[in-house]
XYZ file of C-alpha atoms in Angstrom:
345
model
C 0.000 0.000 0.000
C 1.268 3.471 -0.805
C 1.749 6.242 1.697
C -1.176 8.635 1.348
C -1.032 10.734 4.496
C -2.514 14.209 4.409
C -1.898 17.025 6.925
C -4.553 17.758 9.524
C -4.790 19.911 12.619
C -4.268 18.812 16.217
C -7.104 18.351 18.684
C -7.377 18.398 22.465
C -10.225 15.865 22.623
C -9.657 12.473 24.235
C -11.818 10.499 21.806
C -10.713 8.444 18.820
C -11.754 6.348 15.759
C -10.396 2.919 14.790
C -9.189 2.430 11.248
C -5.761 2.088 9.833
C -3.212 2.935 7.200
C 0.488 2.853 6.473
C 2.889 5.638 7.389
C 6.474 6.287 6.319
C 9.290 8.880 6.349
C 8.269 10.869 9.421
C 9.930 13.874 11.068
C 9.260 14.244 14.792
C 9.775 16.599 17.735
C 8.650 16.270 21.350
C 5.161 17.309 22.456
C 2.675 16.513 25.229
C -0.493 17.022 23.195
C -3.346 14.548 23.290
C -3.953 13.390 19.737
C -6.088 11.612 17.201
C -3.661 8.786 16.611
C -2.699 6.303 13.934
C -0.918 3.274 15.412
C 1.618 1.658 13.103
C 3.046 -1.783 13.890
C 6.642 -2.556 12.980
C 8.897 -5.391 14.049
C 12.006 -4.574 15.980
C 15.570 -5.070 14.772
C 14.940 -4.227 11.131
C 12.103 -6.691 10.497
C 9.174 -6.064 8.195
C 5.814 -4.782 9.458
C 2.938 -7.132 10.132
C -0.002 -4.802 10.491
C 0.728 -1.153 9.883
C -1.777 0.716 11.944
C -4.791 1.369 14.099
C -6.100 4.917 13.854
C -7.428 6.562 16.990
C -7.419 9.601 19.270
C -5.631 9.142 22.566
C -5.173 11.189 25.746
C -1.978 9.931 27.360
C -2.150 9.264 31.127
C 0.977 10.016 33.148
C 1.469 6.359 34.061
C 1.568 5.096 30.477
C 5.010 4.480 28.896
C 4.385 6.544 25.763
C 6.448 9.106 23.907
C 4.289 11.813 22.338
C 5.695 13.375 19.174
C 4.755 16.022 16.643
C 5.480 16.010 12.933
C 7.558 19.154 12.387
C 6.489 19.393 8.752
C 2.711 19.634 9.155
C 2.238 19.961 12.924
C 0.127 16.827 13.321
C 0.507 14.892 16.578
C 1.998 11.447 16.875
C 2.136 8.961 19.771
C 4.537 6.033 20.028
C 4.184 2.812 22.048
C 7.554 1.106 22.312
C 9.285 -1.801 24.025
C 12.999 -2.478 24.637
C 13.756 -4.741 21.657
C 12.658 -2.055 19.216
C 9.073 -3.042 18.320
C 6.812 -0.017 18.357
C 3.406 1.305 17.408
C 3.294 4.827 16.031
C 0.367 7.225 15.993
C -0.530 9.984 13.558
C -3.428 12.418 13.591
C -6.006 11.808 10.846
C -9.554 13.009 10.180
C -12.490 10.679 11.016
C -12.655 8.970 7.658
C -12.309 5.322 6.698
C -8.742 4.537 5.646
C -7.801 1.535 3.557
C -5.060 -0.463 5.252
C -3.869 -1.417 8.699
C -6.464 -3.029 10.964
C -10.027 -1.646 10.697
C -12.455 -2.737 13.410
C -15.740 -3.813 11.824
C -18.765 -3.469 14.132
C -21.707 -4.062 14.343
C -21.691 -5.293 10.744
C -19.147 -6.787 8.376
C -19.100 -5.772 4.718
C -22.588 -5.446 3.298
C -23.980 -8.323 5.397
C -26.763 -6.028 6.631
C -28.445 -2.651 6.182
C -25.780 -0.460 7.826
C -22.864 1.257 6.124
C -20.204 -1.120 4.841
C -18.263 -2.715 7.718
C -20.407 -0.881 10.267
C -19.850 2.487 11.884
C -17.270 1.758 14.611
C -14.273 2.273 12.323
C -15.374 5.865 11.633
C -16.239 6.914 15.176
C -14.273 8.819 17.801
C -12.982 6.578 20.580
C -11.731 7.424 24.075
C -8.862 6.261 26.219
C -10.232 3.744 28.730
C -9.089 5.051 32.121
C -10.614 2.145 34.036
C -10.490 -0.978 31.845
C -11.983 -4.260 33.021
C -9.411 -6.703 34.438
C -7.548 -8.768 31.863
C -4.566 -11.118 32.199
C -1.365 -9.161 32.992
C 0.290 -7.703 29.888
C 3.822 -8.563 30.963
C 6.652 -7.352 28.714
C 4.134 -5.543 26.529
C 3.226 -1.980 25.673
C -0.546 -1.735 25.990
C -3.315 0.782 25.424
C -7.016 0.339 26.237
C -9.634 2.122 24.128
C -13.410 2.361 24.464
C -16.311 3.273 22.169
C -19.762 3.855 23.646
C -22.988 4.280 21.700
C -24.079 7.858 21.044
C -27.424 9.402 20.158
C -26.399 9.417 16.499
C -25.490 5.718 16.675
C -28.822 4.846 18.260
C -30.655 6.487 15.360
C -29.165 4.022 12.870
C -28.638 1.005 15.187
C -30.965 1.227 18.211
C -28.877 -0.724 20.719
C -26.823 0.688 23.575
C -23.347 -0.857 23.835
C -19.759 -0.466 25.011
C -16.972 -1.685 22.724
C -13.537 -1.961 24.299
C -10.278 -2.861 22.616
C -6.908 -3.624 24.206
C -3.937 -3.231 21.850
C -0.628 -4.741 22.983
C 2.739 -5.072 21.296
C 5.616 -7.261 22.380
C 8.676 -8.506 20.481
C 7.391 -9.733 17.120
C 3.737 -9.851 18.175
C 0.629 -7.653 17.953
C -2.315 -8.644 20.186
C -5.855 -7.271 19.936
C -8.487 -8.106 22.581
C -11.955 -6.760 21.664
C -14.925 -6.847 24.056
C -18.556 -5.892 23.489
C -20.951 -5.314 26.416
C -24.716 -4.985 26.088
C -25.768 -1.903 28.082
C -29.251 -1.965 26.551
C -32.386 -3.212 28.363
C -33.000 -5.604 25.451
C -30.891 -8.311 23.827
C -29.154 -7.593 20.513
C -26.969 -9.403 17.993
C -23.982 -8.080 16.068
C -21.185 -9.029 13.721
C -17.554 -8.311 14.457
C -14.329 -8.550 12.482
C -10.712 -7.429 12.581
C -9.755 -6.648 8.987
C -6.025 -7.373 8.802
C -4.279 -5.667 5.904
C -1.061 -7.657 5.660
C 2.005 -6.560 3.722
C 3.421 -9.299 1.478
C 6.296 -9.328 -0.997
C 4.369 -10.642 -4.027
C 0.790 -11.924 -3.821
C 1.503 -14.551 -6.477
C 4.163 -16.066 -4.161
C 1.910 -16.243 -1.091
C -0.146 -19.170 0.207
C -2.584 -19.439 3.101
C -2.727 -22.693 5.061
C -5.264 -23.810 7.640
C -8.451 -23.273 5.606
C -8.279 -26.328 3.344
C -11.412 -28.560 3.141
C -13.543 -25.871 4.810
C -16.800 -24.412 3.498
C -16.853 -20.763 2.497
C -19.243 -18.090 1.237
C -18.040 -16.572 -2.037
C -18.864 -12.867 -2.133
C -18.047 -12.784 -5.855
C -21.036 -15.014 -6.623
C -23.710 -13.685 -4.234
C -22.388 -15.568 -1.212
C -22.875 -18.976 -2.734
C -21.494 -21.722 -0.518
C -18.553 -23.841 -1.670
C -15.984 -26.202 -0.159
C -12.286 -25.417 -0.431
C -10.638 -28.103 -2.572
C -7.033 -26.876 -2.667
C -4.304 -27.969 -0.252
C -3.620 -24.277 0.374
C -5.028 -21.000 -0.929
C -2.892 -19.398 -3.640
C -3.624 -16.293 -5.665
C -3.998 -15.674 -9.388
C -7.127 -13.488 -9.427
C -9.654 -11.634 -7.304
C -10.779 -13.396 -4.131
C -13.387 -12.434 -1.528
C -14.429 -15.344 0.700
C -15.800 -15.864 4.195
C -14.527 -19.216 5.509
C -16.734 -20.974 8.050
C -15.869 -22.861 11.249
C -12.188 -22.047 10.907
C -9.399 -23.198 13.248
C -7.815 -20.954 15.849
C -4.583 -20.798 13.847
C -3.993 -19.729 10.226
C -0.651 -19.311 8.444
C 0.116 -16.805 5.690
C 3.305 -18.026 4.020
C 5.381 -15.502 2.091
C 7.850 -17.578 0.075
C 9.834 -14.652 -1.311
C 10.499 -13.189 2.140
C 10.947 -16.654 3.677
C 8.611 -15.887 6.533
C 5.191 -16.899 7.831
C 2.670 -14.559 9.392
C 0.826 -16.561 12.009
C -2.714 -15.536 12.940
C -4.164 -16.947 16.161
C -7.720 -16.107 17.176
C -10.386 -16.871 19.756
C -14.100 -16.103 19.764
C -14.145 -15.384 16.020
C -15.026 -18.563 14.080
C -14.876 -17.042 10.596
C -11.899 -15.996 8.467
C -12.124 -13.680 5.477
C -9.615 -13.788 2.608
C -9.642 -10.803 0.248
C -7.527 -9.384 -2.549
C -9.107 -7.153 -5.230
C -6.626 -8.055 -8.000
C -5.845 -5.735 -10.884
C -9.210 -4.694 -12.343
C -10.909 -3.901 -9.058
C -7.773 -2.238 -7.660
C -7.952 0.280 -10.504
C -11.522 1.147 -9.528
C -10.669 1.762 -5.860
C -9.877 5.459 -5.474
C -7.668 5.127 -2.371
C -5.628 2.226 -3.723
C -2.823 2.352 -6.269
C -3.151 0.297 -9.441
C -0.368 -2.078 -8.354
C -1.006 -2.073 -4.592
C -2.883 -5.364 -4.809
C 0.406 -7.149 -5.546
C 1.810 -6.439 -2.064
C -1.258 -6.755 0.165
C -3.575 -9.449 1.429
C -6.451 -9.319 3.894
C -6.888 -12.340 6.153
C -9.476 -11.355 8.753
C -10.763 -12.765 12.020
C -14.506 -12.442 12.475
C -17.901 -13.535 13.711
C -19.914 -12.978 10.550
C -21.995 -15.951 9.412
C -23.760 -16.320 12.784
C -24.046 -12.972 14.619
C -23.231 -12.915 18.317
C -26.260 -12.614 20.608
C -25.885 -10.700 23.872
C -28.500 -10.399 26.591
C -28.580 -7.262 28.774
C -25.356 -6.870 30.798
C -23.648 -9.745 28.983
C -20.188 -9.315 27.441
C -18.486 -11.005 24.508
C -14.703 -11.184 24.243
C -12.432 -12.151 21.371
C -8.688 -12.281 20.897
C -6.286 -12.089 17.974
C -2.508 -12.398 17.819
C -0.367 -11.685 14.777
C 3.252 -12.798 14.847
C 6.035 -13.769 12.472
C 7.499 -17.275 12.346
C 10.762 -17.896 10.541
C 10.265 -20.123 7.501
C 12.330 -23.180 8.406
C 10.288 -25.493 6.177
C 11.163 -26.403 2.571
C 7.991 -27.869 1.087
C 5.707 -24.954 1.875
C 4.181 -26.840 4.795
C 4.571 -25.409 8.264
C 7.169 -26.754 10.661
C 4.910 -28.484 13.237
C 7.359 -27.854 16.088
C 7.170 -24.129 15.520
C 3.489 -23.728 14.808
C 1.801 -26.461 16.815
C 4.010 -26.264 19.884
C 5.062 -22.637 19.734
C 8.790 -23.325 19.314
C 9.589 -19.909 17.881
C-alpha cells in the first residue's frame, strides 16, 4: 500500500476512531499534546511490518510508557508505544474517515452483510482512552493501550442498541495482540457481527499461500455468497478473491515464500476468516488504492460474521487475535509443526 497521508490539525479531545493505514518517512519533535492517533506496527531489529496501523485519538495518562511526538512538517501529533527490543506502534493524527489499510475494526456489521454502512460504523467513530479498563490477564513485557467506544445518540438512530466496545492493543517482540470486548448496556438483547480486517504486507501476492483453511466451506462474495468447499491444499492467488470461511481453526498461516517468513494468525471467539484481494481490475476502480497495490497486500481477517453474536442485557463477549512472524524453516511450503503447533519460535 502506498503512503497517502494528508496534513490535519491537532485536537485536544480524548476520543478516537479505529481504522488504519500505512505511514512512512516521518519527522518528529517532542510534544505533550493529546492526539487523534494512527498506530503503526513494525517489528524490531529491522524486520518487516505485520499490520501497519490502528487509527485513533488518545489522551496519554501520566502512568503510560508513551512518547508523544509532533510532525515538524505539518504539525500533526503522533504517539509512540515502544518496548525495549525495538518493536513499536506509532500514531498519527487523521480526520475521522475510513482509511484503507492497517487493521479496521468492523462493528456491528461486516461488509454489506446487513443494512448499515459497509463494515459498520465503529471504524469511523471517535474513541476514548479507557481510564478504568476491566481486568484482563497481565500484559507482561508488553506496551498496551485500552480504548473504548460507547454508543451515542447518532449511533442509536441508525442502530438502536446501547453498547460499550472496548479494545486492548498490545505489542511485544514480534507480536501484535488485539483483545476486543462488546458489552450490552441496553435493556433488550441484541446481535452483532464483528471482524478485525487485517491488511497484511506481502512481498508478491503470487508467491503467497494461506494454510489452515483447506477442506472448509466458504461463502463466495463474488457469486452472491454462494457456498462452496475449499478443494485446494492451500489457498494461492492468481485473481480476485473475496471469501468468508466458516468454522475455521484458531490458527492460520500466511506463508510468504519470497520473504521466507510466515505470518501466524491466532484467534479466539471469532469462528470465521475472510480472505480478500481485489486483484488488478478492481484495484484500478478503488480510489484510495494504487493500481499495483494489490500485488503487495492481502487481507486475512478474524470475524464472527456468518452467525451474529447474541448478547443479553449486561452480557459481554470477548475475542482475541494475535499476529506474529514465524521464521520459515520449512522447505515444502508446509509449516514446521514444532514451531506452529508447539510454539517453538
